[in-house]
PDB file of C-alpha atoms in Angstrom:
ATOM      1  CA  MET A   1       4.514  18.194  -3.485  1.00 54.00           C
ATOM      2  CA  ALA A   2       2.681  17.374  -6.707  1.00 64.00           C
ATOM      3  CA  ASP A   3       2.853  20.855  -8.262  1.00 69.00           C
ATOM      4  CA  GLY A   4       4.307  20.735 -11.734  1.00 88.00           C
ATOM      5  CA  ILE A   5       4.363  16.946 -12.084  1.00 94.00           C
ATOM      6  CA  LYS A   6       3.535  15.806 -15.617  1.00 95.00           C
ATOM      7  CA  ILE A   7       3.057  12.491 -17.413  1.00 96.00           C
ATOM      8  CA  GLY A   8       6.439  10.878 -18.003  1.00 97.00           C
ATOM      9  CA  ASP A   9       8.149  12.611 -15.075  1.00 97.00           C
ATOM     10  CA  PRO A  10      10.378  10.470 -12.866  1.00 97.00           C
ATOM     11  CA  VAL A  11       8.995  10.586  -9.330  1.00 97.00           C
ATOM     12  CA  GLU A  12       9.295   8.998  -5.916  1.00 96.00           C
ATOM     13  CA  ILE A  13       6.203   7.951  -3.984  1.00 95.00           C
ATOM     14  CA  PHE A  14       5.931   7.299  -0.269  1.00 94.00           C
ATOM     15  CA  LEU A  15       4.300   4.005   0.678  1.00 90.00           C
ATOM     16  CA  ASP A  16       3.235   3.084   4.214  1.00 87.00           C
ATOM     17  CA  ALA A  17       4.272  -0.223   5.763  1.00 81.00           C
ATOM     18  CA  LYS A  18       0.735  -0.763   7.143  1.00 81.00           C
ATOM     19  CA  VAL A  19      -0.517  -1.307   3.612  1.00 77.00           C
ATOM     20  CA  TRP A  20       2.557  -2.285   1.594  1.00 76.00           C
ATOM     21  CA  GLY A  21       4.745  -4.128   4.098  1.00 74.00           C
ATOM     22  CA  SER A  22       7.631  -1.717   3.520  1.00 75.00           C
ATOM     23  CA  ASP A  23       7.689   1.966   4.055  1.00 84.00           C
ATOM     24  CA  GLY A  24       9.752   4.580   2.372  1.00 91.00           C
ATOM     25  CA  TRP A  25      10.170   6.304  -0.951  1.00 95.00           C
ATOM     26  CA  PHE A  26       9.934   4.192  -4.116  1.00 92.00           C
ATOM     27  CA  ALA A  27      11.016   5.276  -7.611  1.00 95.00           C
ATOM     28  CA  GLY A  28       8.816   5.256 -10.689  1.00 96.00           C
ATOM     29  CA  HIS A  29       7.358   7.483 -13.377  1.00 97.00           C
ATOM     30  CA  VAL A  30       3.951   9.053 -13.943  1.00 97.00           C
ATOM     31  CA  VAL A  31       1.893   7.285 -16.614  1.00 97.00           C
ATOM     32  CA  ARG A  32      -1.497   8.980 -16.115  1.00 96.00           C
ATOM     33  CA  ILE A  33      -3.069  11.871 -14.209  1.00 95.00           C
ATOM     34  CA  ASP A  34      -6.799  11.805 -13.382  1.00 95.00           C
ATOM     35  CA  PRO A  35      -8.387  14.970 -11.938  1.00 92.00           C
ATOM     36  CA  TYR A  36     -10.156  14.421  -8.607  1.00 91.00           C
ATOM     37  CA  THR A  37     -11.046  17.936  -7.460  1.00 89.00           C
ATOM     38  CA  LYS A  38     -10.031  21.443  -8.520  1.00 86.00           C
ATOM     39  CA  HIS A  39      -6.869  21.184  -6.409  1.00 84.00           C
ATOM     40  CA  ARG A  40      -6.079  17.454  -6.396  1.00 88.00           C
ATOM     41  CA  SER A  41      -5.464  14.679  -8.881  1.00 92.00           C
ATOM     42  CA  PHE A  42      -4.733  10.985  -8.848  1.00 94.00           C
ATOM     43  CA  TYR A  43      -1.191  10.380 -10.063  1.00 96.00           C
ATOM     44  CA  TRP A  44      -0.769   6.901 -11.551  1.00 96.00           C
ATOM     45  CA  VAL A  45       2.824   5.823 -11.062  1.00 96.00           C
ATOM     46  CA  GLU A  46       4.473   2.815 -12.644  1.00 95.00           C
ATOM     47  CA  LEU A  47       7.168   1.650 -10.260  1.00 93.00           C
ATOM     48  CA  ASP A  48      10.683   0.939 -11.463  1.00 93.00           C
ATOM     49  CA  PRO A  49      11.364  -2.824 -11.627  1.00 89.00           C
ATOM     50  CA  ASP A  50      13.652  -2.703  -8.570  1.00 86.00           C
ATOM     51  CA  ALA A  51      11.043  -0.850  -6.505  1.00 84.00           C
ATOM     52  CA  ALA A  52       8.270  -3.244  -7.565  1.00 82.00           C
ATOM     53  CA  ALA A  53      10.450  -6.233  -6.672  1.00 82.00           C
ATOM     54  CA  MET A  54      11.101  -4.790  -3.198  1.00 80.00           C
ATOM     55  CA  LEU A  55       7.353  -4.695  -2.514  1.00 75.00           C
ATOM     56  CA  GLY A  56       6.955  -8.281  -3.687  1.00 73.00           C
ATOM     57  CA  LYS A  57       3.186  -7.982  -4.191  1.00 65.00           C
ATOM     58  CA  GLY A  58       3.179  -7.906  -7.968  1.00 68.00           C
ATOM     59  CA  ALA A  59       2.067  -4.270  -7.808  1.00 73.00           C
ATOM     60  CA  ASN A  60       3.772  -2.036 -10.290  1.00 87.00           C
ATOM     61  CA  LEU A  61       1.035   0.570 -10.954  1.00 91.00           C
ATOM     62  CA  ILE A  62      -0.009   2.629  -7.943  1.00 92.00           C
ATOM     63  CA  SER A  63      -2.313   5.652  -7.647  1.00 92.00           C
ATOM     64  CA  VAL A  64      -1.316   8.497  -5.356  1.00 94.00           C
ATOM     65  CA  LEU A  65      -3.831  11.125  -4.204  1.00 92.00           C
ATOM     66  CA  ASN A  66      -2.070  12.788  -1.268  1.00 91.00           C
ATOM     67  CA  PRO A  67       0.384  15.361  -2.687  1.00 90.00           C
ATOM     68  CA  LYS A  68       2.658  14.827   0.342  1.00 93.00           C
ATOM     69  CA  ASN A  69       3.308  11.287  -0.884  1.00 94.00           C
ATOM     70  CA  ILE A  70       4.746  12.160  -4.308  1.00 95.00           C
ATOM     71  CA  ARG A  71       7.784  14.173  -5.309  1.00 95.00           C
ATOM     72  CA  LYS A  72       9.894  14.671  -8.426  1.00 95.00           C
ATOM     73  CA  ALA A  73      12.967  12.441  -8.504  1.00 90.00           C
TER      74      ALA A  73
END
């Protein structure tokens, strides 16, 4: 869950194969947090080079809103 995650923290994010072509947990670190509601925020995660290469879409910065899809590494 996203409780206690701060900018700079190493995290893992879950990506769905329907959108990204691979599903599973991918490593990265939080570079920005944008509030969305009182209880939720967008977590901007820069993927580690290995994780970004696995996706093969040139995406290395991903926003995560669902707290179930982000955890501290």
